[in-house]
XYZ file of C-alpha atoms in Angstrom:
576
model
C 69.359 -37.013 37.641
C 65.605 -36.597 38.936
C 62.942 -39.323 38.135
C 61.605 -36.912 35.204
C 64.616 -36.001 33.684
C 65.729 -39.563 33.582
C 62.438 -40.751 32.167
C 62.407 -37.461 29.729
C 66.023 -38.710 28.096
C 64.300 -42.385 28.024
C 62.228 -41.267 25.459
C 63.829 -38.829 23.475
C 66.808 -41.656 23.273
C 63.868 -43.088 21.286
C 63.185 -40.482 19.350
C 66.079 -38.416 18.697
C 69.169 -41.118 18.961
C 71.643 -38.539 16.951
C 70.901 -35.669 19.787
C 71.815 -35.218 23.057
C 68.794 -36.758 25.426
C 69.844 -34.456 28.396
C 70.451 -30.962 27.005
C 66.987 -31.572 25.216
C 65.383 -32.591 28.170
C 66.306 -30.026 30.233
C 65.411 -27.318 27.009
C 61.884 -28.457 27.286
C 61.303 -28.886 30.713
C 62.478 -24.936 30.895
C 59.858 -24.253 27.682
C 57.054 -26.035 29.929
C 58.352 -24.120 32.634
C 59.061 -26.821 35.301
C 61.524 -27.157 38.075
C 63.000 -31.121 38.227
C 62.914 -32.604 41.317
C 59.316 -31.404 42.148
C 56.930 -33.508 43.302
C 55.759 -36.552 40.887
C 51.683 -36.375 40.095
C 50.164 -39.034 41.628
C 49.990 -42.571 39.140
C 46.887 -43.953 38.277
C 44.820 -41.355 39.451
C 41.209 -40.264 38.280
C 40.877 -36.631 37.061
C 37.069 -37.274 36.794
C 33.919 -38.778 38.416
C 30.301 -39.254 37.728
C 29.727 -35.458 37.183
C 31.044 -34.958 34.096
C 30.132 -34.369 31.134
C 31.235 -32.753 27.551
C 29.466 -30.531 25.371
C 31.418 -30.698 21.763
C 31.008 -27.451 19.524
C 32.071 -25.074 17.053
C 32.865 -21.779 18.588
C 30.881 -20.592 15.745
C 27.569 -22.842 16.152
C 25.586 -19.824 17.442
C 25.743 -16.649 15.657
C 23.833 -13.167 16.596
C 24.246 -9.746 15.373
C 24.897 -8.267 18.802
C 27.648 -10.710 20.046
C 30.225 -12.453 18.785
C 30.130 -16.443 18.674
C 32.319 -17.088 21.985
C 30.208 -15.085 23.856
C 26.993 -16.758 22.235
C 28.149 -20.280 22.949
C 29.250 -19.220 26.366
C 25.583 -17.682 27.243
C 23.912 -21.002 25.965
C 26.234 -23.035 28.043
C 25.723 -21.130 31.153
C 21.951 -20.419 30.192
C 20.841 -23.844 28.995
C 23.198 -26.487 30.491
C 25.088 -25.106 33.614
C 23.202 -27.866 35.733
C 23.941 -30.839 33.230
C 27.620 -30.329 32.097
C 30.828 -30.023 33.640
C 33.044 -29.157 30.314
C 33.326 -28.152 26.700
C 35.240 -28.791 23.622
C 35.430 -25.985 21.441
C 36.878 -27.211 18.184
C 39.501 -25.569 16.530
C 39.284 -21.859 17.441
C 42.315 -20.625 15.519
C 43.076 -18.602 11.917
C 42.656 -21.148 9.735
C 42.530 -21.587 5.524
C 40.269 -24.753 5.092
C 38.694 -27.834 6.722
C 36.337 -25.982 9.493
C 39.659 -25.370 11.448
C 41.720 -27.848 11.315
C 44.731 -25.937 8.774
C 45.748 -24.045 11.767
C 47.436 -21.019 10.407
C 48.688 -19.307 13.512
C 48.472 -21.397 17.027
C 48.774 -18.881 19.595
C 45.556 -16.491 18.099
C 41.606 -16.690 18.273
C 40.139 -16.623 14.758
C 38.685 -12.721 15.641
C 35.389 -13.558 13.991
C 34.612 -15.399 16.633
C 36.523 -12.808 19.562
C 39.772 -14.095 21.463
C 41.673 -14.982 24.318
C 39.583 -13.541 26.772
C 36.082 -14.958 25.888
C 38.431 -18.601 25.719
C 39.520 -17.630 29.556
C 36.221 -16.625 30.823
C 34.483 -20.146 29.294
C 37.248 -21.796 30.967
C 36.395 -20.268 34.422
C 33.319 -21.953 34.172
C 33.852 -24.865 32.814
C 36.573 -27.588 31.860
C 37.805 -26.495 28.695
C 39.366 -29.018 25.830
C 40.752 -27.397 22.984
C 42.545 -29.220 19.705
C 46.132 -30.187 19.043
C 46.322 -30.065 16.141
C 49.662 -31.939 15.649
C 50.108 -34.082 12.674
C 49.603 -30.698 10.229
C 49.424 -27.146 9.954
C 47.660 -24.900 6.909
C 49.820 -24.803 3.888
C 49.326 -20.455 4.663
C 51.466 -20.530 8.263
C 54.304 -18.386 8.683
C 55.985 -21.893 9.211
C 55.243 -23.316 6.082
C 55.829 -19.934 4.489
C 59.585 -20.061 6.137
C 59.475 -23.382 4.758
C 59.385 -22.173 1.530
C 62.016 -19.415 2.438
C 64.237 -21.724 3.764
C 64.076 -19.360 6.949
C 63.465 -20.500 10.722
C 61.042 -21.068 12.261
C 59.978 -23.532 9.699
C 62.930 -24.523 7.432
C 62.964 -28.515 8.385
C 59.590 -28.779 10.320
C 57.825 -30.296 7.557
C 57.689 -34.127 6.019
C 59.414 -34.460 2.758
C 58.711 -37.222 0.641
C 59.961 -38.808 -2.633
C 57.561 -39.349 -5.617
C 59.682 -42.280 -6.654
C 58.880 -44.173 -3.599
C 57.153 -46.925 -2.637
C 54.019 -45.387 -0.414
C 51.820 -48.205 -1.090
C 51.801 -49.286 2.576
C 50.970 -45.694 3.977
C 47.622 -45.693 5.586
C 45.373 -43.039 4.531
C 41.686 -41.581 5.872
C 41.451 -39.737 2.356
C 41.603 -40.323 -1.877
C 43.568 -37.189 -2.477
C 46.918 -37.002 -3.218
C 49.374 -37.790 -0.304
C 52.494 -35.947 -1.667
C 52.088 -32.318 -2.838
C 54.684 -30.379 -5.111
C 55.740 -27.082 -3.848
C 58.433 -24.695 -4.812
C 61.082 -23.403 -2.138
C 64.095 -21.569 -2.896
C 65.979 -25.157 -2.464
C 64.179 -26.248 -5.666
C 61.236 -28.542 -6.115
C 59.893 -30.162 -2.594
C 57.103 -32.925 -2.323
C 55.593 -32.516 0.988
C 53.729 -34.984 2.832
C 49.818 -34.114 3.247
C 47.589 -37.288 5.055
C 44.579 -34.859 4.758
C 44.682 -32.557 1.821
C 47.161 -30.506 0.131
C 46.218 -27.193 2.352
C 47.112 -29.462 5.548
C 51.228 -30.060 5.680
C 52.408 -32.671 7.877
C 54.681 -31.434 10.147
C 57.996 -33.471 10.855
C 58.398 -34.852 14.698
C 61.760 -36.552 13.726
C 63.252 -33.306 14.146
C 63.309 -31.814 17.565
C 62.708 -28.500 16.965
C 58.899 -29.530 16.218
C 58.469 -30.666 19.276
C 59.993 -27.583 21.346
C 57.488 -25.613 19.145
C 54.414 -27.913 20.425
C 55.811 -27.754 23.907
C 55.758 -24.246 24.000
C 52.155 -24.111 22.674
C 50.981 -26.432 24.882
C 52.274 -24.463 28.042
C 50.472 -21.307 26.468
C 47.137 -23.079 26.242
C 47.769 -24.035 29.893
C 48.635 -20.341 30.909
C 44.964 -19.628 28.714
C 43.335 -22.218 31.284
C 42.991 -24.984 28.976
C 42.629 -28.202 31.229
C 42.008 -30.584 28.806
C 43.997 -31.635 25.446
C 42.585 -33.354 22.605
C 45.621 -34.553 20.329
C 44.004 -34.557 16.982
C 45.077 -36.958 13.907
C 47.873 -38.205 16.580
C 48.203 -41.898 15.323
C 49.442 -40.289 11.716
C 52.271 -38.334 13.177
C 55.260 -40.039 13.260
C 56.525 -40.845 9.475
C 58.969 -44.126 8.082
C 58.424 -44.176 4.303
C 58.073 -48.029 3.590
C 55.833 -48.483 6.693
C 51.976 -47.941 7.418
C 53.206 -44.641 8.843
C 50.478 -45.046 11.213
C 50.450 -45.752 15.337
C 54.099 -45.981 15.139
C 56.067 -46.958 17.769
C 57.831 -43.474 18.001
C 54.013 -42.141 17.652
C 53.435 -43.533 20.623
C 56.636 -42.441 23.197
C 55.706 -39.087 21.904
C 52.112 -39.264 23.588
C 53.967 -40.290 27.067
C 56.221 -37.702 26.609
C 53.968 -35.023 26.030
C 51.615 -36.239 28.821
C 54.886 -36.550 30.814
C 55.397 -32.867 30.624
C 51.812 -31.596 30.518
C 50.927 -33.719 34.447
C 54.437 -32.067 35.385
C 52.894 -28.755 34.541
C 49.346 -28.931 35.859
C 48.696 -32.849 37.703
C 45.042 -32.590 37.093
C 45.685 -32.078 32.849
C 44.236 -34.609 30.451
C 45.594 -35.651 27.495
C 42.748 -37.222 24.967
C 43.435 -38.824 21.865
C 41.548 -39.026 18.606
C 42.221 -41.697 16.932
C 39.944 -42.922 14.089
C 41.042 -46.421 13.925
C 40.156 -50.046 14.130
C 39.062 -50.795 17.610
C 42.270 -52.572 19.215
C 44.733 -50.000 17.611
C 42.560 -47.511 19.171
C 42.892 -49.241 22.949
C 46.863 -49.278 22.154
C 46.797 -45.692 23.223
C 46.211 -46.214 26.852
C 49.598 -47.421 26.712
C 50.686 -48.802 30.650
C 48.327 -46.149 32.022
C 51.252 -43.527 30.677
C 49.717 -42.612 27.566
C 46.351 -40.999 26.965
C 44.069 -40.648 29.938
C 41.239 -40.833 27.692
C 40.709 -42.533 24.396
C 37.526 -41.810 22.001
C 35.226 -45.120 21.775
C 35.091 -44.247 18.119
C 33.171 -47.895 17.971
C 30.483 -46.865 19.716
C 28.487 -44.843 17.713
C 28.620 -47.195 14.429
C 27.810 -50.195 16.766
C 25.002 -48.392 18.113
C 23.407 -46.799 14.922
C 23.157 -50.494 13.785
C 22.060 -52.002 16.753
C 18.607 -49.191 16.371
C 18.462 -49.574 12.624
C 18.366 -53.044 12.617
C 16.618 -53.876 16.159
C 19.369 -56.137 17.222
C 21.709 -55.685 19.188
C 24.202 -58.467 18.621
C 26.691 -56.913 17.833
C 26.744 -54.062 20.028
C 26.299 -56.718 23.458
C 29.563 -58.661 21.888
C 31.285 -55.063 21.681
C 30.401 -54.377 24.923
C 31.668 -58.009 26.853
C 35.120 -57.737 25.148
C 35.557 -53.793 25.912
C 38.139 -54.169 28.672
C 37.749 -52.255 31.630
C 39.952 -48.983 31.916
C 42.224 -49.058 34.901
C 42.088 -46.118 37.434
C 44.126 -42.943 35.987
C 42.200 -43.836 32.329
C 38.395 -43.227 30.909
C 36.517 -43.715 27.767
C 35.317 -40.885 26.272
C 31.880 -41.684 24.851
C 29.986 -40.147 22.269
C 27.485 -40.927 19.460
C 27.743 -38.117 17.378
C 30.069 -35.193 16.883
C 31.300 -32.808 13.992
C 32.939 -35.844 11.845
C 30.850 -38.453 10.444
C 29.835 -41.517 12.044
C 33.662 -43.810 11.445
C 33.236 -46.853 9.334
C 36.967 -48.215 10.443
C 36.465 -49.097 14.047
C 33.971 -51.365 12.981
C 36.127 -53.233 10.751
C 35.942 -56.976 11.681
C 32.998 -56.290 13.774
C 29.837 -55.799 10.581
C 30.410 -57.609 7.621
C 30.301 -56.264 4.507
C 26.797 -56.925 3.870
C 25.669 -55.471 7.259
C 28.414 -52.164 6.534
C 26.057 -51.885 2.892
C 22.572 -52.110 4.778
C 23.689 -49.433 7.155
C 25.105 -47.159 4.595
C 21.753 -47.701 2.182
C 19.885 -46.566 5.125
C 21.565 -43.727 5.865
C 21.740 -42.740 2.289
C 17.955 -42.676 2.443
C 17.568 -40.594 5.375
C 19.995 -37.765 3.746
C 23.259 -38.471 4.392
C 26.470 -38.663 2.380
C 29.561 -41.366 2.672
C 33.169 -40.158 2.198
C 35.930 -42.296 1.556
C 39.463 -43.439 1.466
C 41.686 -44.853 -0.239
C 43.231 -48.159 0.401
C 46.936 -49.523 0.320
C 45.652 -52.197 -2.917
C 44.473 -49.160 -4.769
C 40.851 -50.017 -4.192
C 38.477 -47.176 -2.193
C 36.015 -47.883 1.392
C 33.902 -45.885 3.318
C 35.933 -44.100 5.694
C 32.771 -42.410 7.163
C 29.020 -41.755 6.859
C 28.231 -38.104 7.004
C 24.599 -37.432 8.874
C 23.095 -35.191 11.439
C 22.214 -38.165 14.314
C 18.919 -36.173 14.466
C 18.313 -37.539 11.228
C 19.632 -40.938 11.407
C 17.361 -41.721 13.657
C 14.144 -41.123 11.515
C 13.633 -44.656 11.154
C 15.110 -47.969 10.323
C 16.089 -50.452 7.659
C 12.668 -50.747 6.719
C 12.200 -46.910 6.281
C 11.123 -44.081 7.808
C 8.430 -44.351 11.174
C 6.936 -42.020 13.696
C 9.467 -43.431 16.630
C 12.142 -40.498 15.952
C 12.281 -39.254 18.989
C 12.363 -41.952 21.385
C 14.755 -43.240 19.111
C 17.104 -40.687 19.644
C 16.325 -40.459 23.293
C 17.204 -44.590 23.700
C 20.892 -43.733 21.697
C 21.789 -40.844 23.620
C 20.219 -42.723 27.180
C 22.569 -45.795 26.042
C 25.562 -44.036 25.851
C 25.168 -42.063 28.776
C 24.678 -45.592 30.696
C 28.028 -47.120 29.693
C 31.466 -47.407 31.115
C 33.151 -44.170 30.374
C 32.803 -39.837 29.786
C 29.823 -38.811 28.181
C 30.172 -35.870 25.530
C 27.405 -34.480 23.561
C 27.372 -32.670 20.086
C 25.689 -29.339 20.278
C 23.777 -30.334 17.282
C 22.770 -33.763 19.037
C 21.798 -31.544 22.269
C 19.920 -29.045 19.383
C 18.280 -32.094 17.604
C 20.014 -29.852 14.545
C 18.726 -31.707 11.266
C 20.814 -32.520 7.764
C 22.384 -29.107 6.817
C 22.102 -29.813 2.854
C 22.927 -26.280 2.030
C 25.881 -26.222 3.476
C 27.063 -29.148 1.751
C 26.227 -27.782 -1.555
C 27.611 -24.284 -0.649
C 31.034 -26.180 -0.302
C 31.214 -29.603 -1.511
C 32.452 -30.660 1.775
C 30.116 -33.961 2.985
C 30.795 -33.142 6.677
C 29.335 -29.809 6.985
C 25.760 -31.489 6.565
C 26.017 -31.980 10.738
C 28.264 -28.624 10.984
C 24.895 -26.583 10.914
C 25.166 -22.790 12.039
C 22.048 -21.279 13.922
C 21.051 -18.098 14.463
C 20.790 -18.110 18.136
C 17.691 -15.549 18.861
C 15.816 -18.271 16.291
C 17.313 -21.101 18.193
C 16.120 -19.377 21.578
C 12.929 -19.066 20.521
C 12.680 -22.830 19.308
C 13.738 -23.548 22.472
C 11.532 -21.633 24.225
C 8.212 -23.883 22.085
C 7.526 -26.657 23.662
C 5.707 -27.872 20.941
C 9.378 -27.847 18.758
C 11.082 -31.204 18.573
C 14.378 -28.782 19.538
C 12.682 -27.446 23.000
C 11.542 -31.697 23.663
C 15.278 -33.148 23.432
C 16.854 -30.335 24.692
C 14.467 -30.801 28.203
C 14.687 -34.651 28.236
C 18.281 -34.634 27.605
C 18.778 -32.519 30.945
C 16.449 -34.586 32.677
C 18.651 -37.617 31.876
C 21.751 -35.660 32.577
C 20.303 -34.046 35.854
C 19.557 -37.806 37.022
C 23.239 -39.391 35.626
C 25.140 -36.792 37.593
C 23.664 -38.333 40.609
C 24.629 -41.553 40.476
C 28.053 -43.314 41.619
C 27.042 -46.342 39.989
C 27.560 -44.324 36.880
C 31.113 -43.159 37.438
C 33.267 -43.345 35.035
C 35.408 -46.308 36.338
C 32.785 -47.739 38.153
C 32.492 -51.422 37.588
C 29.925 -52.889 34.007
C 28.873 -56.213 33.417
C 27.336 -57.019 30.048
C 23.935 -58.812 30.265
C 22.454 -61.456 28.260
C 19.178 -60.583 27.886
C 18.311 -61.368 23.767
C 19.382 -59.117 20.696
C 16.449 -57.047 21.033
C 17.529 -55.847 24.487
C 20.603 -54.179 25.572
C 21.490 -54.321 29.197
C 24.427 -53.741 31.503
C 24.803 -53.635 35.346
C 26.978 -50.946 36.958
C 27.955 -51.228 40.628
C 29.791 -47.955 42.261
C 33.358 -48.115 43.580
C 32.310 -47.797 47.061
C 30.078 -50.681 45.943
C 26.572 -49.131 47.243
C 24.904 -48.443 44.187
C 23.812 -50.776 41.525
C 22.094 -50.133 38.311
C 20.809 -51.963 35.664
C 20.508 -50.380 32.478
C 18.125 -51.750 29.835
C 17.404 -50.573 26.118
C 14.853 -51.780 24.422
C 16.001 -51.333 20.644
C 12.871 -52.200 18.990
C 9.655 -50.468 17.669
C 7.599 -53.781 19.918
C 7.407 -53.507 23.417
C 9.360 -56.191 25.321
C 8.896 -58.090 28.235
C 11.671 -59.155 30.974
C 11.908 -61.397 33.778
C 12.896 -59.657 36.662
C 14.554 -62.594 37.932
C 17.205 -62.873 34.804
C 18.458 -59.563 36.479
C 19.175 -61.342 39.962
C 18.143 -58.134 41.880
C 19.088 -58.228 45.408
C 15.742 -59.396 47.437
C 16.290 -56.966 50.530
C 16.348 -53.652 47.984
C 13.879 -51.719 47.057
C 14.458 -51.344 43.128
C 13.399 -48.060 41.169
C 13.297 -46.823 37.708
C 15.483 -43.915 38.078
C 14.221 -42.312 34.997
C 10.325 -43.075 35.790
C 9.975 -43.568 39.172
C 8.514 -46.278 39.075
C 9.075 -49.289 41.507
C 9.305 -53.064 41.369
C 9.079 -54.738 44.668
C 8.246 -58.289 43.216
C 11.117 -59.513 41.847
C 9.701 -62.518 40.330
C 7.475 -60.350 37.874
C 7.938 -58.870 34.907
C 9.238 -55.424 33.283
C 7.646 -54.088 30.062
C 9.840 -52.157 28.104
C 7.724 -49.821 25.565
C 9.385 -49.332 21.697
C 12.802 -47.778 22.766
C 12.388 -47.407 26.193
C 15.259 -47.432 28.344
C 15.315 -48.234 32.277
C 17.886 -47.243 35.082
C 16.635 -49.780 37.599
C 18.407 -48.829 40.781
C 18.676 -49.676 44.543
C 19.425 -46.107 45.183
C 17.551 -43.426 44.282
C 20.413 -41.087 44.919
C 23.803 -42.522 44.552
């Protein structure tokens, strides 16, 4: 038996103790369409480097009258941002009956309002394209959930039943609906199992034929180019009534296995997952380097947001020292903002309930909205605070000021600094403000940073540069243009937290190769601040530059003045 096929019946033995591990091995390494014995994709191995970045969007952000939304989103990505990105992830692009795309009602079409498989292929000839798994549920409208109902295949036993007589109390959920929904099949009264709403049907993993169908789909997205593979909702999809039903054991031999068959398919493939979760749960999904090659630093933007709202950054420095580094063949995937709300849970532990209620007051101020979940004692939390970042960054606990914009600059500048893969929100890119009529259109508090423009308006926005929209788009590609540069700012490349007072945030990077250093200082206050060039203990024979200024310091015993929200890349290189 080869090294995958042995390693394949390892974990379906897991999974599926009552089948045979070798006949369904060998059935999905023929779905996936690989040949045992091949050659085994090199362990431990980095699929990335310090030229890339993400762009996240809808692949209906930017609408026209001429062209469909594909094709608008593909001319703004090749237009605006071929020099400063190296990928995109297009959210769900699918038929779908609710939640912006995520009720996937048929996996292997484009939703034809926004065109189809060939605008997908062409976008992912120029870029690296991630696209959504969405795995833990399908729309309560599939023809499999519509079989379901029939008691016809596909579909008769790929969804989770669940008894109403139960004890669920443990089951962890991100929502206050209902998590059991009554439907009607022509085997009598069913309760299915619904984490997210009643339109989203949890699909059931514990029986095979699930997973042959996601196999199969995932070897069509590769055949459609698709590189890179978000698994969305993953830490809900393995079910035990009586248990959290969350990050499950089995939950997470099915990420290996599906990243087992994926690397065997195409060795440069990266599996992502998105995990909304408390901070060390979250790291659990880099497994032994076998798991996810990327995780989401879903602490990062909460952490942040406070650390600029409040001017200290205590919280955020802590965060950073006890982040462990990711071993080769594994990234962070950073961002501060994306088409969710800013997650309350990874926090947990971290802000105190007082400091959670200060941040969510502010926010509430500035426009934004706070949706919640329900808890296993019956009681409700903030799950999430719902906000364009645009907007968030108006001001600070004490109210609104006129540092906006450097604001947001310092946030995105910060993130782009740290340990990790940068990916940018369209709307963050856009500087794309509160979307309140969206929100009232459809009750939903997350469309508020789901904001669709008219792209001829948006072009000619951009093409002002007295608009706010034309400034962060240019000084975000300035920053990018810079980043890409660097080696110091790979995304494995070695960080050290500094200690240099809450009202600073610094970090040194240092390049693989071990050429390059950079120190990386945020000032996170509206009062300039002053630094002692000798806390940094710069190297005395280097000349030291400002990477995003220019401007040198050859005495290394002075000082540095860091304006309100300034941020420095203090280098030895000016090219890395």
């Amino acid at each position: 038996m080869t090294v995958l096929l042995e390693t394949l019946c390892g974990h379906l033995a897991a999974l599926y103790p009552q089948s045979e591990s070798a006949a369904l091995a060998q059935r999905l390494c023929t779905i996936m369409r690989i040949i045992p014995g091949g050659p085994e994709p090199e362990p431990y191995c980095n699929h990335w480097d310090e030229g890339d970045v993400y762009v996240i969007s809808y692949a209906d952000s930017l609408l026209s009258e001429t062209h469909l939304p594909l094709e608008n989103l593909q001319h703004f990505l090749g237009h605006y941002l071929a020099e400063s990105i190296s990928g995109v992830h297009i959210l769900p692009f699918f038929p779908y009956s609710s939640d912006d795309g995520f009720a996937v009602i048929d996996y292997y079409q484009v939703n034809q309002s926004v065109g189809d498989w060939p605008q997908i292929r062409e976008i992912a000839a120029q870029f690296d394209l991630m696209a959504d798994v969405v795995i833990n549920h399908c729309s309560s409208r599939s023809g499999w959930f519509e079989n379901y109902r029939q008691g016809k295949s596909p579909g008769k036993g790929y969804f989770f039943e669940g008894d109403p007589q139960a004890d669920l109390s443990q089951v962890v959920r991100p929502r206050t609906s209902p998590l059991l929904t009554k439907v009607q099949t022509l085997d009598g009264e069913r309760h299915v199992w619904c984490t997210f709403s009643a339109d989203q049907v949890d699909l059931d993993f514990s029986n095979p034929e699930v997973l042959c169908e996601f196999v199969a789909i995932l070897r069509f997205y590769l055949e459609q180019g698709i590189r890179v593979f978000r698994l969305d909702a993953v830490a809900f999809v393995w079910k035990i009534p009586g248990t959290s039903c969350i990050n499950l054991a089995q939950t997470h031999t099915l990420v290996r296995l599906l990243r087992l068959l994926i690397e065997h398919q195409r060795p440069d493939a990266i599996i992502i997952t998105e995990t909304n979760i408390p901070n060390q749960e979250n790291l659990a999904y880099f497994g032994n380097g076998n798991e996810a090659h990327a995780i989401y630093n879903f602490a990062l933007p909460p952490l942040l947001l406070n650390a600029l709202l409040t001017g200290n950054g205590r919280h955020l420095r802590n965060w950073l020292m006890t982040l462990p580094p990711a071993r080769s063949g594994t990234a962070y995937f950073n961002f501060i903002a994306s088409h969710d709300g800013i997650g309350l849970r990874p926090v947990e532990g971290i802000l105190d309930r007082a400091e959670t209620d200060r941040l969510i007051g502010a926010m509430e101020r500035f426009g934004g909205r706070i949706s919640w979940r329900d808890k296993p004692d019956g009681s409700r939390a903030a799950y999430e605070i719902n906000i364009a970042l645009w907007e968030a960054m108006k001001g600070t606990l004490a109210g609104e000021d006129h540092w906006q914009l450097a604001r947001f600059l310092c946030a995105h500048t910060l993130m782009l600094g740290i340990e990790g893969i940068p990916a940018l929100y369209i709307h963050s890119l856009l500087a794309t403000g509160n979307d309140h009529a969206r929100v009232a259109h459809s009750n939903h508090n997350r469309h508020i940073n789901r904001h669709k423009w008219d792209y001829p308006q948006l072009q000619a926005l951009l093409q002002d540069d007295g608009s706010h929209h034309h400034q962060v788009l240019a000084a975000m590609k300035l920053r990018l243009a810079i980043r890409r540069r660097q080696r110091a700012f790979h995304p494995n490349a070695t960080q050290y937290t500094l200690q240099l007072g809450d009202a600073v945030v610094g970090f040194w990077r240092q390049s693989l190769c071990r050429r390059q250093s950079i120190f990386a200082l945020h000032n996170l206050t509206a009062q300039p601040q002053a630094l002692a060039l000798s806390s940094l203990n710069l190297a005395a024979l280097d000349p030291w530059t400002d990477l995003l200024s220019d401007q040198s310091y050859e005495d290394h015993q002075g000082q540095i003045e860091l304006a309100p929200y300034q941020c420095v890349w203090l280098s030895n290189l000016s090219d890395g």
